[in-house]
Amino acid sequence: MAAKTRSRVQGGSKAPSDVSLIEKKLATAATTNGGGIASSESNKATKGDDSIANFFVEKQGLWSGALLFGTFLGGQLGFFNTSKIYQLSYDSSGYSGSFLPRHEGSDDVRYYRGGSDIYVVLFWILGFTFLRNMVMNYILMPFARMYGVQKPKDLVRFAEQGWLTIYYSISFPAGLYVMSQCPHWMDTRHFWINYPSDHAAMPPMMKWYYLIQMGFWFQQIFVLNIEERRKDFLVMFAHHIVTCMLLVFSYWMSYTRVGNAVLITMDFADIWLTLAKCMRYLKIEKPTVYIFSFFVLSWIYTRHYLYIIIMWSAFYESSVYIDLDSWKPERFSYFNEYVVWGFTALLGLLQVLLLYWLYLILKIIYNIVFAWNIDDTRSDTEGDSDDTSASAKKKTN
């Protein structure tokens, strides 16, 4: 059966095997409805501009892999210094001053933030673009075909969600491990205690974790604009922008501990959401409902209960342990009343977006209870007319 399905998908010209090509076709179709890779400005673009945009969508693996290989080769041949890409910069040995902590010995190397860290972020943006394309093309889509997924759109959707499942399954335990090795392990007071001296100087794993996460989330903005647009595109776009703002500001202002906690609360629920979606595309119905049920509980606990505790800590607890007149950039200290209100506002905006998605989740629960239907309410803009009509026939019969 799997062999027949595989030959049917691979044999027809209307079922491309490359995920980038399918994404491009879906994006092109969505453009006529105001969606896909093209924005309102690109709808007015010239034919040449469209060709460039299509190249970046169709050949993600090619250009990202070429840039990564060129960077590596150029470094090996001595054309330019790649140490700032593959190694952390600004170790504590290069700093001095009574306001900075002393971290002597090779077992306690710390790192500060600096402008050259952008090279690491850019490297991981390229790296995730390449990895995502390769994993989707050569692992996830063949796996889906083996299990009988036939529609090109479903193949892409499965691969997209499968990639996210893999990423979150790694980033969540990684973030948890980083937290377990730091003073703020299950203690919000240490988000702020001894700020900035013990915060500006980061353990190497904290710095790697933060820079890699920034690379992932900036790359997600690119991904969002090549995937077919859904009904909540603007909400998702706002989420990505706010997330990137929080990551950059918290990194530069030495609030990585609270940032680490926020990322953990986000990543855990996403594991189960994306896994449930993958199983839905594979038509594994009952386990999908159980996983989705666990996802709903984890979402409410982590993204609303724990998240609001973090918000409370940022708004109230921070000023208990840090003097409100602590704006001293030369000492890596960025804290005053405006910072408190600014970060709380960004965290609050993110919570508003999460509440919107909670509303969509509750709609899905309603569909499950009353119609045994676990369809994603964040459906594509053009809809799934074939699937809808088929399900309608089943109900009428």
mmCIF file with all atom_site columns, N, CA and C in Angstrom, residues 102-139:
data_model
loop_
_atom_site.group_PDB
_atom_site.id
_atom_site.type_symbol
_atom_site.label_atom_id
_atom_site.label_alt_id
_atom_site.label_comp_id
_atom_site.label_asym_id
_atom_site.label_entity_id
_atom_site.label_seq_id
_atom_site.pdbx_PDB_ins_code
_atom_site.Cartn_x
_atom_site.Cartn_y
_atom_site.Cartn_z
_atom_site.occupancy
_atom_site.B_iso_or_equiv
_atom_site.pdbx_formal_charge
_atom_site.auth_seq_id
_atom_site.auth_comp_id
_atom_site.auth_asym_id
_atom_site.auth_atom_id
_atom_site.pdbx_PDB_model_num
ATOM 1   N N  . ARG A 1 102 ? 34.810 38.788 39.330 1.00 0.00 ? 102 ARG A N  1
ATOM 2   C CA . ARG A 1 102 ? 36.033 38.071 38.972 1.00 0.00 ? 102 ARG A CA 1
ATOM 3   C C  . ARG A 1 102 ? 35.704 36.593 38.806 1.00 0.00 ? 102 ARG A C  1
ATOM 4   N N  . HIS A 1 103 ? 35.927 36.083 37.614 1.00 0.00 ? 103 HIS A N  1
ATOM 5   C CA . HIS A 1 103 ? 35.678 34.663 37.347 1.00 0.00 ? 103 HIS A CA 1
ATOM 6   C C  . HIS A 1 103 ? 36.991 34.049 36.906 1.00 0.00 ? 103 HIS A C  1
ATOM 7   N N  . GLU A 1 104 ? 37.793 33.726 37.871 1.00 0.00 ? 104 GLU A N  1
ATOM 8   C CA . GLU A 1 104 ? 39.128 33.208 37.584 1.00 0.00 ? 104 GLU A CA 1
ATOM 9   C C  . GLU A 1 104 ? 39.081 31.710 37.312 1.00 0.00 ? 104 GLU A C  1
ATOM 10  N N  . GLY A 1 105 ? 40.043 31.240 36.512 1.00 0.00 ? 105 GLY A N  1
ATOM 11  C CA . GLY A 1 105 ? 40.184 29.800 36.282 1.00 0.00 ? 105 GLY A CA 1
ATOM 12  C C  . GLY A 1 105 ? 39.430 29.330 35.063 1.00 0.00 ? 105 GLY A C  1
ATOM 13  N N  . SER A 1 106 ? 39.949 28.290 34.447 1.00 0.00 ? 106 SER A N  1
ATOM 14  C CA . SER A 1 106 ? 39.362 27.782 33.209 1.00 0.00 ? 106 SER A CA 1
ATOM 15  C C  . SER A 1 106 ? 38.009 27.136 33.439 1.00 0.00 ? 106 SER A C  1
ATOM 16  N N  . ASP A 1 107 ? 37.700 26.742 34.696 1.00 0.00 ? 107 ASP A N  1
ATOM 17  C CA . ASP A 1 107 ? 36.430 26.082 34.974 1.00 0.00 ? 107 ASP A CA 1
ATOM 18  C C  . ASP A 1 107 ? 35.289 27.077 35.155 1.00 0.00 ? 107 ASP A C  1
ATOM 19  N N  . ASP A 1 108 ? 35.589 28.345 35.154 1.00 0.00 ? 108 ASP A N  1
ATOM 20  C CA . ASP A 1 108 ? 34.551 29.342 35.391 1.00 0.00 ? 108 ASP A CA 1
ATOM 21  C C  . ASP A 1 108 ? 34.685 30.497 34.402 1.00 0.00 ? 108 ASP A C  1
ATOM 22  N N  . VAL A 1 109 ? 34.791 30.161 33.136 1.00 0.00 ? 109 VAL A N  1
ATOM 23  C CA . VAL A 1 109 ? 34.900 31.184 32.105 1.00 0.00 ? 109 VAL A CA 1
ATOM 24  C C  . VAL A 1 109 ? 33.514 31.772 31.855 1.00 0.00 ? 109 VAL A C  1
ATOM 25  N N  . ARG A 1 110 ? 33.430 33.099 31.814 1.00 0.00 ? 110 ARG A N  1
ATOM 26  C CA . ARG A 1 110 ? 32.184 33.800 31.545 1.00 0.00 ? 110 ARG A CA 1
ATOM 27  C C  . ARG A 1 110 ? 32.349 34.673 30.312 1.00 0.00 ? 110 ARG A C  1
ATOM 28  N N  . TYR A 1 111 ? 31.206 35.051 29.737 1.00 0.00 ? 111 TYR A N  1
ATOM 29  C CA . TYR A 1 111 ? 31.218 35.855 28.525 1.00 0.00 ? 111 TYR A CA 1
ATOM 30  C C  . TYR A 1 111 ? 30.223 37.008 28.638 1.00 0.00 ? 111 TYR A C  1
ATOM 31  N N  . TYR A 1 112 ? 30.658 38.156 28.145 1.00 0.00 ? 112 TYR A N  1
ATOM 32  C CA . TYR A 1 112 ? 29.777 39.311 28.077 1.00 0.00 ? 112 TYR A CA 1
ATOM 33  C C  . TYR A 1 112 ? 29.184 39.400 26.678 1.00 0.00 ? 112 TYR A C  1
ATOM 34  N N  . ARG A 1 113 ? 28.225 40.271 26.512 1.00 0.00 ? 113 ARG A N  1
ATOM 35  C CA . ARG A 1 113 ? 27.641 40.469 25.191 1.00 0.00 ? 113 ARG A CA 1
ATOM 36  C C  . ARG A 1 113 ? 28.404 41.594 24.476 1.00 0.00 ? 113 ARG A C  1
ATOM 37  N N  . GLY A 1 114 ? 28.296 41.593 23.154 1.00 0.00 ? 114 GLY A N  1
ATOM 38  C CA . GLY A 1 114 ? 28.978 42.606 22.363 1.00 0.00 ? 114 GLY A CA 1
ATOM 39  C C  . GLY A 1 114 ? 28.497 42.593 20.928 1.00 0.00 ? 114 GLY A C  1
ATOM 40  N N  . GLY A 1 115 ? 28.890 43.589 20.158 1.00 0.00 ? 115 GLY A N  1
ATOM 41  C CA . GLY A 1 115 ? 28.409 43.735 18.790 1.00 0.00 ? 115 GLY A CA 1
ATOM 42  C C  . GLY A 1 115 ? 28.759 42.582 17.871 1.00 0.00 ? 115 GLY A C  1
ATOM 43  N N  . SER A 1 116 ? 29.890 41.932 18.106 1.00 0.00 ? 116 SER A N  1
ATOM 44  C CA . SER A 1 116 ? 30.308 40.837 17.226 1.00 0.00 ? 116 SER A CA 1
ATOM 45  C C  . SER A 1 116 ? 29.442 39.593 17.375 1.00 0.00 ? 116 SER A C  1
ATOM 46  N N  . ASP A 1 117 ? 28.593 39.554 18.396 1.00 0.00 ? 117 ASP A N  1
ATOM 47  C CA . ASP A 1 117 ? 27.706 38.399 18.570 1.00 0.00 ? 117 ASP A CA 1
ATOM 48  C C  . ASP A 1 117 ? 26.717 38.263 17.426 1.00 0.00 ? 117 ASP A C  1
ATOM 49  N N  . ILE A 1 118 ? 26.527 39.333 16.673 1.00 0.00 ? 118 ILE A N  1
ATOM 50  C CA . ILE A 1 118 ? 25.598 39.271 15.549 1.00 0.00 ? 118 ILE A CA 1
ATOM 51  C C  . ILE A 1 118 ? 26.058 38.259 14.503 1.00 0.00 ? 118 ILE A C  1
ATOM 52  N N  . TYR A 1 119 ? 27.371 38.017 14.414 1.00 0.00 ? 119 TYR A N  1
ATOM 53  C CA . TYR A 1 119 ? 27.869 37.040 13.442 1.00 0.00 ? 119 TYR A CA 1
ATOM 54  C C  . TYR A 1 119 ? 27.382 35.627 13.778 1.00 0.00 ? 119 TYR A C  1
ATOM 55  N N  . VAL A 1 120 ? 27.327 35.319 15.063 1.00 0.00 ? 120 VAL A N  1
ATOM 56  C CA . VAL A 1 120 ? 26.818 34.008 15.479 1.00 0.00 ? 120 VAL A CA 1
ATOM 57  C C  . VAL A 1 120 ? 25.339 33.890 15.130 1.00 0.00 ? 120 VAL A C  1
ATOM 58  N N  . VAL A 1 121 ? 24.577 34.958 15.379 1.00 0.00 ? 121 VAL A N  1
ATOM 59  C CA . VAL A 1 121 ? 23.144 34.941 15.073 1.00 0.00 ? 121 VAL A CA 1
ATOM 60  C C  . VAL A 1 121 ? 22.916 34.758 13.576 1.00 0.00 ? 121 VAL A C  1
ATOM 61  N N  . LEU A 1 122 ? 23.658 35.495 12.751 1.00 0.00 ? 122 LEU A N  1
ATOM 62  C CA . LEU A 1 122 ? 23.510 35.375 11.300 1.00 0.00 ? 122 LEU A CA 1
ATOM 63  C C  . LEU A 1 122 ? 23.875 33.972 10.825 1.00 0.00 ? 122 LEU A C  1
ATOM 64  N N  . PHE A 1 123 ? 24.916 33.395 11.417 1.00 0.00 ? 123 PHE A N  1
ATOM 65  C CA . PHE A 1 123 ? 25.311 32.036 11.058 1.00 0.00 ? 123 PHE A CA 1
ATOM 66  C C  . PHE A 1 123 ? 24.176 31.049 11.329 1.00 0.00 ? 123 PHE A C  1
ATOM 67  N N  . TRP A 1 124 ? 23.514 31.202 12.481 1.00 0.00 ? 124 TRP A N  1
ATOM 68  C CA . TRP A 1 124 ? 22.447 30.268 12.828 1.00 0.00 ? 124 TRP A CA 1
ATOM 69  C C  . TRP A 1 124 ? 21.172 30.525 12.027 1.00 0.00 ? 124 TRP A C  1
ATOM 70  N N  . ILE A 1 125 ? 20.952 31.758 11.585 1.00 0.00 ? 125 ILE A N  1
ATOM 71  C CA . ILE A 1 125 ? 19.836 31.998 10.668 1.00 0.00 ? 125 ILE A CA 1
ATOM 72  C C  . ILE A 1 125 ? 20.039 31.195 9.382  1.00 0.00 ? 125 ILE A C  1
ATOM 73  N N  . LEU A 1 126 ? 21.248 31.252 8.842  1.00 0.00 ? 126 LEU A N  1
ATOM 74  C CA . LEU A 1 126 ? 21.567 30.447 7.657  1.00 0.00 ? 126 LEU A CA 1
ATOM 75  C C  . LEU A 1 126 ? 21.517 28.959 7.975  1.00 0.00 ? 126 LEU A C  1
ATOM 76  N N  . GLY A 1 127 ? 22.080 28.597 9.130  1.00 0.00 ? 127 GLY A N  1
ATOM 77  C CA . GLY A 1 127 ? 22.129 27.187 9.510  1.00 0.00 ? 127 GLY A CA 1
ATOM 78  C C  . GLY A 1 127 ? 20.751 26.584 9.638  1.00 0.00 ? 127 GLY A C  1
ATOM 79  N N  . PHE A 1 128 ? 19.830 27.300 10.267 1.00 0.00 ? 128 PHE A N  1
ATOM 80  C CA . PHE A 1 128 ? 18.468 26.778 10.417 1.00 0.00 ? 128 PHE A CA 1
ATOM 81  C C  . PHE A 1 128 ? 17.735 26.736 9.081  1.00 0.00 ? 128 PHE A C  1
ATOM 82  N N  . THR A 1 129 ? 18.002 27.694 8.201  1.00 0.00 ? 129 THR A N  1
ATOM 83  C CA . THR A 1 129 ? 17.393 27.650 6.867  1.00 0.00 ? 129 THR A CA 1
ATOM 84  C C  . THR A 1 129 ? 17.833 26.399 6.120  1.00 0.00 ? 129 THR A C  1
ATOM 85  N N  . PHE A 1 130 ? 19.127 26.094 6.188  1.00 0.00 ? 130 PHE A N  1
ATOM 86  C CA . PHE A 1 130 ? 19.659 24.905 5.518  1.00 0.00 ? 130 PHE A CA 1
ATOM 87  C C  . PHE A 1 130 ? 19.142 23.624 6.173  1.00 0.00 ? 130 PHE A C  1
ATOM 88  N N  . LEU A 1 131 ? 19.236 23.542 7.499  1.00 0.00 ? 131 LEU A N  1
ATOM 89  C CA . LEU A 1 131 ? 18.798 22.336 8.204  1.00 0.00 ? 131 LEU A CA 1
ATOM 90  C C  . LEU A 1 131 ? 17.312 22.065 7.999  1.00 0.00 ? 131 LEU A C  1
ATOM 91  N N  . ARG A 1 132 ? 16.511 23.106 8.090  1.00 0.00 ? 132 ARG A N  1
ATOM 92  C CA . ARG A 1 132 ? 15.062 22.941 7.912  1.00 0.00 ? 132 ARG A CA 1
ATOM 93  C C  . ARG A 1 132 ? 14.761 22.369 6.538  1.00 0.00 ? 132 ARG A C  1
ATOM 94  N N  . ASN A 1 133 ? 15.397 22.929 5.511  1.00 0.00 ? 133 ASN A N  1
ATOM 95  C CA . ASN A 1 133 ? 15.146 22.463 4.156  1.00 0.00 ? 133 ASN A CA 1
ATOM 96  C C  . ASN A 1 133 ? 15.578 21.014 3.965  1.00 0.00 ? 133 ASN A C  1
ATOM 97  N N  . MET A 1 134 ? 16.744 20.659 4.475  1.00 0.00 ? 134 MET A N  1
ATOM 98  C CA . MET A 1 134 ? 17.252 19.297 4.315  1.00 0.00 ? 134 MET A CA 1
ATOM 99  C C  . MET A 1 134 ? 16.404 18.280 5.078  1.00 0.00 ? 134 MET A C  1
ATOM 100 N N  . VAL A 1 135 ? 16.057 18.607 6.318  1.00 0.00 ? 135 VAL A N  1
ATOM 101 C CA . VAL A 1 135 ? 15.270 17.675 7.131  1.00 0.00 ? 135 VAL A CA 1
ATOM 102 C C  . VAL A 1 135 ? 13.881 17.478 6.536  1.00 0.00 ? 135 VAL A C  1
ATOM 103 N N  . MET A 1 136 ? 13.272 18.578 6.074  1.00 0.00 ? 136 MET A N  1
ATOM 104 C CA . MET A 1 136 ? 11.940 18.454 5.485  1.00 0.00 ? 136 MET A CA 1
ATOM 105 C C  . MET A 1 136 ? 11.977 17.652 4.185  1.00 0.00 ? 136 MET A C  1
ATOM 106 N N  . ASN A 1 137 ? 12.968 17.925 3.330  1.00 0.00 ? 137 ASN A N  1
ATOM 107 C CA . ASN A 1 137 ? 13.038 17.269 2.020  1.00 0.00 ? 137 ASN A CA 1
ATOM 108 C C  . ASN A 1 137 ? 13.392 15.792 2.100  1.00 0.00 ? 137 ASN A C  1
ATOM 109 N N  . TYR A 1 138 ? 14.383 15.474 2.922  1.00 0.00 ? 138 TYR A N  1
ATOM 110 C CA . TYR A 1 138 ? 14.994 14.144 2.849  1.00 0.00 ? 138 TYR A CA 1
ATOM 111 C C  . TYR A 1 138 ? 14.674 13.226 4.023  1.00 0.00 ? 138 TYR A C  1
ATOM 112 N N  . ILE A 1 139 ? 13.953 13.733 5.011  1.00 0.00 ? 139 ILE A N  1
ATOM 113 C CA . ILE A 1 139 ? 13.565 12.881 6.138  1.00 0.00 ? 139 ILE A CA 1
ATOM 114 C C  . ILE A 1 139 ? 12.055 12.890 6.330  1.00 0.00 ? 139 ILE A C  1
#
